[in-house]
Amino acid sequence: MGAETEVYDVLGIGIGPFNLGMAALVENVAEIQGVFLDENEVFEWHGGMLLDGTSLQVPFLADLVTMADPKSPYSFLQYLQEKDRLYAFYFYEKFHIPRLEYNDYCQWAAEKLSSCRFGRRVTNVSFLEEGRLYKVEAVRSNAETPEYYYARHIVTGTGTKPSLPLWAEKGEDVCHSADYRYRRKALLQKKSITVAGSGQSAAEVFLDLLKKRPEYGYRLHWYTRSSGFFPMEYSKLGLEHFSPEYISYFYHLDSYTKEQLLQKQDLLYKGISADTIAAVYDELYEQTIGGESEDITLQANTEVMSTERTLAGKMKLFLKEINYGMEYTEETEGLIAATGYQPSPQPFLRGIEASLRRDNHGRLQIDEKYRAVQTEKNHHVFIQNGEMHTHGVGAPDLGLGAHRNAVIINQIADREVYPVRSKNVFQQFRREKTGVFA
């Protein structure tokens, strides 16, 4: 493969919902020519957790485009119209759509957008023409010779990867919740299964296994370090933390305050939906009619310290009840680690690493308009879903993706392509100084 001669205004690395939304929003912007690359052959959003009965945790309006451009031909409602499902959705009467349908919607959009090119793994980004252009090297999955692309701006959207603790050595009897759907068939054959972790993913995996337990007859355990199986904050004023105003408020805090605040906001984005908790409880209630079941365990304040394989081929879990300090062991044949995600590494940035500025934790410094802070300032590297440490809990939220893309697109076009409003919510997070106390 040779080099392309066209110079793109923006090149996206990674095609998840955020860069897919970017591709959709720049499609009809005359002065912006974009291309978006992803190493996977097709779009798939958290494929290992696309379970029947699971719903998106944000309203359908948090699609790829609507919160920036309600008239876009790539909206979820347009998808429904083309799929002949508008009336079906109308009678469905739900604000939160099935996760499977959200994935299908994104695949529909990706197939329509010629700027999205799958099966291309970006291996390096470097400067060209004294920083006026970026040269991007990519390798196709079916070729050894790299392709080269040239762009004025880069937008990284490589998302996150599963975070596995040391005790969760992967094997045929252990998996991260991100791979659960792919491993479920084998797990169901086990005589005992343990879910370790907290949050929505852990709850959905546990619920799925709980529903199948009467048929397969395994023992089922759920342990979490959290102090309880608590619901995610979903009050209407609480949700206003996922707004442009709160992003601005959080961004201007000092770094120490940001770190402290993020540690206290778990239930804004790591809790369990009230519907899922209710479904778990209802299933437990029905399965225990006639007496308690010793084959089902839910226990909070409990940490998995380590694991080891037994001679019988099982796994021994070394557990600690946090509040009392009691340590004990439990054997299981299958283990699902619902232990969250961490930012995906971006080794392709090594070619421009000398120009990037990082904080004391090695994280990119990112300015208020989502630009990585660089010594080379002619053109920019924009960051999608990698700025929680600078912009707060809204970074991974689908409902803010279109807003962030609007901010980025307006900079690339050097004009207001999409309105970015300063007033969106009822509460105010910061009061400007208007006087002093007497």
Short mmCIF file of C-alpha atoms in Angstrom, two decimals:
data_model
loop_
_atom_site.label_atom_id
_atom_site.label_comp_id
_atom_site.label_asym_id
_atom_site.label_seq_id
_atom_site.Cartn_x
_atom_site.Cartn_y
_atom_site.Cartn_z
CA MET A 1 0.00 0.00 0.00
CA GLY A 2 1.27 3.47 -0.74
CA ALA A 3 0.61 6.87 0.71
CA GLU A 4 -2.52 8.94 0.19
CA THR A 5 -1.89 12.36 -1.28
CA GLU A 6 -5.03 13.97 0.16
CA VAL A 7 -4.64 16.07 3.27
CA TYR A 8 -7.55 15.61 5.69
CA ASP A 9 -8.71 18.31 8.04
CA VAL A 10 -9.26 15.74 10.76
CA LEU A 11 -8.23 12.13 11.21
CA GLY A 12 -9.90 10.05 13.90
CA ILE A 13 -8.07 7.17 15.56
CA GLY A 14 -10.54 4.61 16.87
CA ILE A 15 -14.22 4.36 15.92
CA GLY A 16 -16.32 4.06 19.02
CA PRO A 17 -19.54 6.02 19.58
CA PHE A 18 -17.67 9.31 20.07
CA ASN A 19 -15.56 9.30 16.91
CA LEU A 20 -18.46 7.75 15.02
CA GLY A 21 -20.52 10.73 16.14
CA MET A 22 -17.72 13.03 15.00
CA ALA A 23 -17.74 11.36 11.56
CA ALA A 24 -21.50 11.84 11.32
CA LEU A 25 -21.40 15.48 12.40
CA VAL A 26 -18.64 16.49 9.94
CA GLU A 27 -20.15 14.57 7.03
CA ASN A 28 -21.99 17.60 5.69
CA VAL A 29 -19.59 20.33 6.83
CA ALA A 30 -18.15 21.60 3.56
CA GLU A 31 -14.83 22.88 4.90
CA ILE A 32 -14.01 19.74 6.89
CA GLN A 33 -12.77 16.62 5.17
CA GLY A 34 -12.37 13.76 7.62
CA VAL A 35 -11.29 10.14 7.77
CA PHE A 36 -11.63 7.74 10.70
CA LEU A 37 -9.64 4.55 11.23
CA ASP A 38 -10.23 1.54 13.47
CA GLU A 39 -8.35 -1.73 13.83
CA ASN A 40 -11.51 -3.84 14.12
CA GLU A 41 -13.19 -5.16 11.00
CA VAL A 42 -16.66 -3.93 11.98
CA PHE A 43 -18.20 -1.67 14.58
CA GLU A 44 -19.18 -3.41 17.80
CA TRP A 45 -19.95 -1.65 21.08
CA HIS A 46 -19.02 -3.73 24.15
CA GLY A 47 -19.93 -6.92 22.35
CA GLY A 48 -19.25 -9.13 25.35
CA MET A 49 -21.98 -7.35 27.32
CA LEU A 50 -24.69 -7.22 24.64
CA LEU A 51 -27.06 -9.32 26.72
CA ASP A 52 -30.76 -9.77 26.07
CA GLY A 53 -32.85 -7.53 28.29
CA THR A 54 -30.14 -4.96 28.99
CA SER A 55 -30.78 -1.30 28.25
CA LEU A 56 -28.72 1.77 27.58
CA GLN A 57 -28.31 3.80 30.77
CA VAL A 58 -28.92 7.11 29.00
CA PRO A 59 -31.99 8.23 27.01
CA PHE A 60 -32.16 7.56 23.27
CA LEU A 61 -31.56 11.28 22.66
CA ALA A 62 -27.95 10.56 23.63
CA ASP A 63 -27.38 9.13 20.17
CA LEU A 64 -24.48 10.06 17.90
CA VAL A 65 -25.77 13.48 16.84
CA THR A 66 -29.06 14.73 18.28
CA MET A 67 -27.75 16.83 21.17
CA ALA A 68 -25.71 18.84 18.64
CA ASP A 69 -27.87 18.54 15.52
CA PRO A 70 -31.44 17.24 15.94
CA LYS A 71 -31.96 17.47 12.15
CA SER A 72 -29.06 15.15 11.31
CA PRO A 73 -29.74 12.22 8.96
CA TYR A 74 -27.77 10.03 11.40
CA SER A 75 -30.10 10.34 14.39
CA PHE A 76 -31.63 7.36 16.17
CA LEU A 77 -35.10 8.41 15.00
CA GLN A 78 -33.89 8.45 11.39
CA TYR A 79 -32.50 4.94 11.95
CA LEU A 80 -35.90 3.82 13.23
CA GLN A 81 -37.63 5.32 10.21
CA GLU A 82 -35.33 3.52 7.79
CA LYS A 83 -35.78 0.27 9.72
CA ASP A 84 -39.59 0.67 9.67
CA ARG A 85 -39.66 0.75 13.48
CA LEU A 86 -40.95 4.23 14.25
CA TYR A 87 -44.42 3.10 15.27
CA ALA A 88 -43.02 0.09 17.12
CA PHE A 89 -40.79 2.45 19.12
CA TYR A 90 -43.68 4.85 19.65
CA PHE A 91 -45.72 2.09 21.28
CA TYR A 92 -42.64 0.76 23.11
CA GLU A 93 -42.89 3.90 25.25
CA LYS A 94 -39.43 3.71 26.76
CA PHE A 95 -36.80 6.41 26.95
CA HIS A 96 -33.96 3.89 27.43
CA ILE A 97 -33.45 1.65 24.42
CA PRO A 98 -32.13 -1.93 24.32
CA ARG A 99 -28.35 -2.08 24.24
CA LEU A 100 -28.54 -4.46 21.29
CA GLU A 101 -30.50 -1.86 19.33
CA TYR A 102 -28.02 0.91 20.17
CA ASN A 103 -25.26 -1.27 18.76
CA ASP A 104 -27.32 -1.96 15.63
CA TYR A 105 -27.96 1.77 15.25
CA CYS A 106 -24.24 2.54 15.43
CA GLN A 107 -23.50 -0.18 12.87
CA TRP A 108 -26.14 1.35 10.59
CA ALA A 109 -24.45 4.75 10.84
CA ALA A 110 -20.95 3.31 10.34
CA GLU A 111 -22.04 1.56 7.15
CA LYS A 112 -23.43 4.83 5.77
CA LEU A 113 -20.33 6.91 6.50
CA SER A 114 -17.67 6.52 3.83
CA SER A 115 -15.17 8.32 6.06
CA CYS A 116 -15.14 5.34 8.45
CA ARG A 117 -12.52 2.78 7.49
CA PHE A 118 -12.26 -0.40 9.51
CA GLY A 119 -9.50 -2.99 9.57
CA ARG A 120 -6.77 -0.36 9.86
CA ARG A 121 -4.54 -0.27 12.94
CA VAL A 122 -2.75 3.03 13.50
CA THR A 123 0.87 2.38 14.42
CA ASN A 124 2.43 5.85 14.52
CA VAL A 125 1.71 9.55 14.35
CA SER A 126 4.50 11.96 13.49
CA PHE A 127 4.99 15.58 12.45
CA LEU A 128 5.40 16.70 8.89
CA GLU A 129 6.31 20.10 7.50
CA GLU A 130 7.50 21.55 10.81
CA GLY A 131 4.34 20.64 12.69
CA ARG A 132 1.88 21.93 10.12
CA LEU A 133 0.66 18.40 9.34
CA TYR A 134 0.44 15.03 11.01
CA LYS A 135 1.62 11.93 9.18
CA VAL A 136 -0.33 8.85 10.30
CA GLU A 137 0.91 5.33 9.64
CA ALA A 138 -1.65 2.51 9.59
CA VAL A 139 -1.46 -1.20 8.81
CA ARG A 140 -4.37 -3.08 7.27
CA SER A 141 -5.23 -6.43 8.76
CA ASN A 142 -4.67 -8.23 5.46
CA ALA A 143 -1.44 -6.47 4.45
CA GLU A 144 2.05 -5.91 5.80
CA THR A 145 2.90 -2.69 3.99
CA PRO A 146 1.67 0.40 5.88
CA GLU A 147 -0.63 3.07 4.53
CA TYR A 148 0.04 6.74 5.20
CA TYR A 149 -2.48 9.49 5.81
CA TYR A 150 -1.95 13.23 6.26
CA ALA A 151 -4.09 15.43 8.49
CA ARG A 152 -4.17 18.88 10.04
CA HIS A 153 -5.77 17.62 13.25
CA ILE A 154 -6.03 14.29 15.09
CA VAL A 155 -8.91 13.10 17.26
CA THR A 156 -8.17 10.07 19.42
CA GLY A 157 -11.13 7.93 20.43
CA THR A 158 -9.55 4.64 21.43
CA GLY A 159 -11.71 4.27 24.53
CA THR A 160 -10.91 1.93 27.37
CA LYS A 161 -9.80 -1.65 27.87
CA PRO A 162 -10.80 -4.16 30.57
CA SER A 163 -8.88 -3.77 33.82
CA LEU A 164 -7.92 -7.12 35.34
CA PRO A 165 -6.42 -7.31 38.85
CA LEU A 166 -3.48 -9.60 39.55
CA TRP A 167 -5.72 -12.23 41.11
CA ALA A 168 -7.74 -12.67 37.92
CA GLU A 169 -5.32 -14.67 35.80
CA LYS A 170 -7.14 -15.34 32.57
CA GLY A 171 -7.87 -18.94 31.70
CA GLU A 172 -10.77 -21.00 30.48
CA ASP A 173 -12.44 -20.64 33.89
CA VAL A 174 -11.77 -16.88 34.34
CA CYS A 175 -12.85 -13.92 32.27
CA HIS A 176 -13.50 -10.21 32.52
CA SER A 177 -17.14 -9.15 32.33
CA ALA A 178 -16.30 -7.53 28.97
CA ASP A 179 -15.93 -11.06 27.53
CA TYR A 180 -18.86 -12.60 29.39
CA ARG A 181 -21.19 -13.17 26.41
CA TYR A 182 -18.43 -14.96 24.51
CA ARG A 183 -17.63 -17.21 27.49
CA ARG A 184 -21.13 -17.76 28.82
CA LYS A 185 -21.76 -21.13 27.16
CA ALA A 186 -18.72 -22.69 28.84
CA LEU A 187 -19.41 -20.99 32.18
CA LEU A 188 -22.94 -22.39 32.34
CA GLN A 189 -21.50 -25.90 32.48
CA LYS A 190 -19.68 -25.18 35.75
CA LYS A 191 -20.98 -26.37 39.13
CA SER A 192 -20.10 -23.08 40.82
CA ILE A 193 -19.69 -19.55 39.46
CA THR A 194 -18.49 -16.39 41.20
CA VAL A 195 -18.93 -12.77 40.13
CA ALA A 196 -16.44 -10.37 41.70
CA GLY A 197 -16.88 -6.63 41.38
CA SER A 198 -19.48 -3.93 41.64
CA GLY A 199 -21.46 -1.71 39.35
CA GLN A 200 -23.78 -2.24 36.42
CA SER A 201 -21.71 -4.85 34.59
CA ALA A 202 -21.41 -7.06 37.66
CA ALA A 203 -25.15 -6.76 38.31
CA GLU A 204 -26.08 -7.62 34.72
CA VAL A 205 -23.80 -10.66 34.66
CA PHE A 206 -25.13 -11.84 38.04
CA LEU A 207 -28.73 -11.35 36.92
CA ASP A 208 -28.14 -13.27 33.69
CA LEU A 209 -26.57 -16.16 35.61
CA LEU A 210 -29.26 -16.02 38.28
CA LYS A 211 -32.00 -16.43 35.69
CA LYS A 212 -30.28 -19.49 34.24
CA ARG A 213 -29.43 -21.10 37.58
CA PRO A 214 -32.67 -23.12 37.92
CA GLU A 215 -31.92 -24.81 34.59
CA TYR A 216 -28.21 -25.48 35.14
CA GLY A 217 -28.10 -25.89 38.92
CA TYR A 218 -24.78 -24.21 39.75
CA ARG A 219 -23.91 -22.43 42.97
CA LEU A 220 -23.74 -18.68 42.42
CA HIS A 221 -21.81 -16.08 44.43
CA TRP A 222 -21.42 -12.32 44.09
CA TYR A 223 -18.75 -10.48 46.09
CA THR A 224 -18.01 -6.76 46.00
CA ARG A 225 -15.64 -4.48 47.90
CA SER A 226 -18.31 -1.80 47.89
CA SER A 227 -20.23 -1.23 51.09
CA GLY A 228 -23.47 -2.34 49.45
CA PHE A 229 -25.34 -3.04 46.22
CA PHE A 230 -26.35 0.56 45.76
CA PRO A 231 -28.25 2.27 42.95
CA MET A 232 -26.63 4.75 40.61
CA GLU A 233 -27.54 8.38 41.24
CA TYR A 234 -30.37 8.99 38.80
CA SER A 235 -32.31 11.92 40.23
CA LYS A 236 -33.01 14.67 37.75
CA LEU A 237 -30.87 17.27 39.51
CA GLY A 238 -28.15 14.66 40.05
CA LEU A 239 -28.07 14.03 36.32
CA GLU A 240 -27.19 17.68 35.75
CA HIS A 241 -23.63 16.72 36.69
CA PHE A 242 -23.50 15.38 33.12
CA SER A 243 -23.82 18.79 31.55
CA PRO A 244 -21.57 21.36 29.85
CA GLU A 245 -21.89 23.60 32.91
CA TYR A 246 -20.52 20.96 35.27
CA ILE A 247 -17.68 20.20 32.87
CA SER A 248 -16.69 23.88 33.00
CA TYR A 249 -17.02 23.96 36.80
CA PHE A 250 -14.88 20.85 37.24
CA TYR A 251 -12.25 21.90 34.71
CA HIS A 252 -11.36 25.06 36.62
CA LEU A 253 -10.81 23.30 39.95
CA ASP A 254 -7.25 22.66 41.07
CA SER A 255 -5.87 19.18 40.37
CA TYR A 256 -5.90 18.05 44.04
CA THR A 257 -9.57 18.97 44.44
CA LYS A 258 -10.39 17.15 41.20
CA GLU A 259 -8.77 13.92 42.41
CA GLN A 260 -10.59 14.10 45.75
CA LEU A 261 -13.91 14.86 44.11
CA LEU A 262 -13.70 12.00 41.61
CA GLN A 263 -13.19 9.54 44.46
CA LYS A 264 -16.47 10.66 46.01
CA GLN A 265 -18.56 10.48 42.83
CA ASP A 266 -18.65 6.73 42.19
CA LEU A 267 -22.43 6.51 42.35
CA LEU A 268 -22.75 9.08 39.57
CA TYR A 269 -21.35 6.58 37.11
CA LYS A 270 -20.43 3.29 38.84
CA GLY A 271 -23.62 2.33 40.64
CA ILE A 272 -26.31 -0.11 39.54
CA SER A 273 -29.50 0.98 37.83
CA ALA A 274 -32.56 0.77 40.06
CA ASP A 275 -34.30 -1.41 37.46
CA THR A 276 -31.47 -3.96 37.52
CA ILE A 277 -31.44 -4.05 41.33
CA ALA A 278 -35.19 -4.61 41.30
CA ALA A 279 -34.87 -7.39 38.72
CA VAL A 280 -32.18 -9.13 40.80
CA TYR A 281 -34.31 -8.87 43.92
CA ASP A 282 -37.43 -10.16 42.18
CA GLU A 283 -35.54 -13.12 40.76
CA LEU A 284 -34.07 -13.92 44.19
CA TYR A 285 -37.51 -13.72 45.73
CA GLU A 286 -39.04 -16.13 43.21
CA GLN A 287 -36.16 -18.61 43.41
CA THR A 288 -36.37 -18.80 47.21
CA ILE A 289 -40.06 -19.57 47.47
CA GLY A 290 -40.38 -22.38 49.99
CA GLY A 291 -37.10 -21.65 51.76
CA GLU A 292 -33.71 -19.94 51.58
CA SER A 293 -31.19 -21.20 49.04
CA GLU A 294 -27.68 -21.93 50.26
CA ASP A 295 -26.55 -22.00 46.65
CA ILE A 296 -26.84 -18.22 46.20
CA THR A 297 -24.61 -15.71 47.99
CA LEU A 298 -24.47 -11.91 47.74
CA GLN A 299 -21.90 -10.29 49.99
CA ALA A 300 -20.66 -6.70 50.06
CA ASN A 301 -17.63 -5.35 51.95
CA THR A 302 -15.72 -8.37 50.69
CA GLU A 303 -12.50 -8.24 48.71
CA VAL A 304 -10.82 -10.94 46.66
CA MET A 305 -7.23 -10.88 47.91
CA SER A 306 -5.76 -13.62 45.70
CA THR A 307 -6.56 -16.88 43.93
CA GLU A 308 -4.86 -20.20 43.37
CA ARG A 309 -5.61 -23.33 41.37
CA THR A 310 -6.42 -26.50 43.29
CA LEU A 311 -5.37 -30.02 42.36
CA ALA A 312 -9.00 -30.73 41.56
CA GLY A 313 -8.93 -28.06 38.85
CA LYS A 314 -11.00 -25.52 40.76
CA MET A 315 -10.07 -22.02 41.89
CA LYS A 316 -9.61 -21.16 45.53
CA LEU A 317 -10.54 -17.57 46.33
CA PHE A 318 -8.89 -15.91 49.30
CA LEU A 319 -11.47 -13.44 50.57
CA LYS A 320 -11.43 -10.74 53.21
CA GLU A 321 -14.46 -9.17 54.87
CA ILE A 322 -13.27 -5.58 55.03
CA ASN A 323 -15.02 -4.22 58.14
CA TYR A 324 -14.34 -7.15 60.48
CA GLY A 325 -11.04 -8.12 58.88
CA MET A 326 -12.13 -11.76 58.68
CA GLU A 327 -10.28 -13.84 56.06
CA TYR A 328 -11.58 -17.08 54.58
CA THR A 329 -11.57 -19.13 51.37
CA GLU A 330 -14.17 -20.19 48.86
CA GLU A 331 -13.86 -22.59 45.93
CA THR A 332 -15.36 -21.91 42.52
CA GLU A 333 -15.16 -23.42 39.05
CA GLY A 334 -15.85 -20.20 37.17
CA LEU A 335 -14.89 -16.60 37.92
CA ILE A 336 -16.08 -13.39 36.24
CA ALA A 337 -14.09 -10.27 37.17
CA ALA A 338 -16.37 -7.25 36.77
CA THR A 339 -13.49 -4.98 37.70
CA GLY A 340 -13.97 -2.05 35.39
CA TYR A 341 -11.90 -0.46 32.66
CA GLN A 342 -8.84 1.69 32.22
CA PRO A 343 -7.80 4.02 29.38
CA SER A 344 -6.46 2.16 26.36
CA PRO A 345 -2.75 2.73 25.75
CA GLN A 346 -1.91 4.97 22.80
CA PRO A 347 1.53 3.82 21.62
CA PHE A 348 0.90 5.46 18.25
CA LEU A 349 1.58 8.85 19.89
CA ARG A 350 5.25 8.00 20.45
CA GLY A 351 6.22 9.88 17.26
CA ILE A 352 4.99 13.16 18.76
CA GLU A 353 5.59 12.32 22.44
CA ALA A 354 8.28 14.98 22.85
CA SER A 355 5.72 17.70 22.10
CA LEU A 356 3.04 16.41 24.50
CA ARG A 357 2.71 17.60 28.06
CA ARG A 358 1.78 15.13 30.80
CA ASP A 359 0.91 15.49 34.48
CA ASN A 360 2.63 13.84 37.45
CA HIS A 361 0.61 10.67 36.86
CA GLY A 362 1.72 10.38 33.23
CA ARG A 363 -1.67 11.47 31.90
CA LEU A 364 -2.03 13.89 29.01
CA GLN A 365 -2.61 17.49 29.98
CA ILE A 366 -5.79 18.52 28.21
CA ASP A 367 -7.09 22.05 27.87
CA GLU A 368 -10.71 23.14 28.28
CA LYS A 369 -11.46 22.64 24.58
CA TYR A 370 -10.30 18.98 24.63
CA ARG A 371 -6.89 19.68 23.06
CA ALA A 372 -3.83 17.82 24.29
CA VAL A 373 -1.38 20.46 25.49
CA GLN A 374 1.57 20.55 23.07
CA THR A 375 4.62 22.63 22.38
CA GLU A 376 3.66 22.46 18.70
CA LYS A 377 0.54 24.63 18.52
CA ASN A 378 -0.13 24.91 14.81
CA HIS A 379 -2.52 21.97 14.85
CA HIS A 380 -4.05 19.84 17.54
CA VAL A 381 -4.61 16.39 18.99
CA PHE A 382 -8.12 16.30 20.41
CA ILE A 383 -9.04 13.74 23.07
CA GLN A 384 -12.32 11.81 23.23
CA ASN A 385 -13.13 9.98 26.50
CA GLY A 386 -9.66 10.35 27.94
CA GLU A 387 -10.19 13.49 29.96
CA MET A 388 -11.94 12.43 33.16
CA HIS A 389 -8.98 13.69 35.18
CA THR A 390 -9.37 17.17 33.67
CA HIS A 391 -13.07 17.45 32.74
CA GLY A 392 -14.82 15.18 35.26
CA VAL A 393 -17.28 12.29 35.33
CA GLY A 394 -18.96 13.26 32.07
CA ALA A 395 -16.01 12.16 29.92
CA PRO A 396 -17.35 8.65 29.13
CA ASP A 397 -21.02 9.67 29.14
CA LEU A 398 -22.76 9.13 25.80
CA GLY A 399 -25.04 12.10 26.45
CA LEU A 400 -22.10 14.52 26.32
CA GLY A 401 -20.45 13.04 23.23
CA ALA A 402 -22.26 15.30 20.76
CA HIS A 403 -21.48 18.38 22.86
CA ARG A 404 -17.77 17.57 22.96
CA ASN A 405 -17.80 16.93 19.21
CA ALA A 406 -19.49 20.29 18.62
CA VAL A 407 -16.75 22.04 20.60
CA ILE A 408 -14.04 20.22 18.60
CA ILE A 409 -15.69 20.70 15.19
CA ASN A 410 -16.14 24.44 15.75
CA GLN A 411 -12.41 24.75 16.39
CA ILE A 412 -11.46 22.78 13.29
CA ALA A 413 -13.83 24.81 11.09
CA ASP A 414 -12.88 28.06 12.87
CA ARG A 415 -16.55 29.02 13.04
CA GLU A 416 -19.67 28.02 14.94
CA VAL A 417 -20.90 25.04 12.95
CA TYR A 418 -22.93 23.79 15.89
CA PRO A 419 -24.22 26.01 18.72
CA VAL A 420 -22.52 25.48 22.07
CA ARG A 421 -24.81 27.00 24.65
CA SER A 422 -23.61 28.25 28.01
CA LYS A 423 -26.94 27.69 29.77
CA ASN A 424 -28.34 24.15 29.72
CA VAL A 425 -29.36 23.18 33.26
CA PHE A 426 -31.34 24.72 36.12
CA GLN A 427 -28.77 24.63 38.92
CA GLN A 428 -25.56 26.58 39.01
CA PHE A 429 -22.38 24.91 40.20
CA ARG A 430 -20.37 28.05 40.80
CA ARG A 431 -21.33 31.54 41.82
CA GLU A 432 -19.26 34.37 40.45
CA LYS A 433 -17.96 36.80 43.03
CA THR A 434 -20.32 39.76 43.20
CA GLY A 435 -19.24 41.33 46.45
CA VAL A 436 -17.80 40.73 49.91
CA PHE A 437 -19.31 40.03 53.27
CA ALA A 438 -19.63 43.06 55.50
#
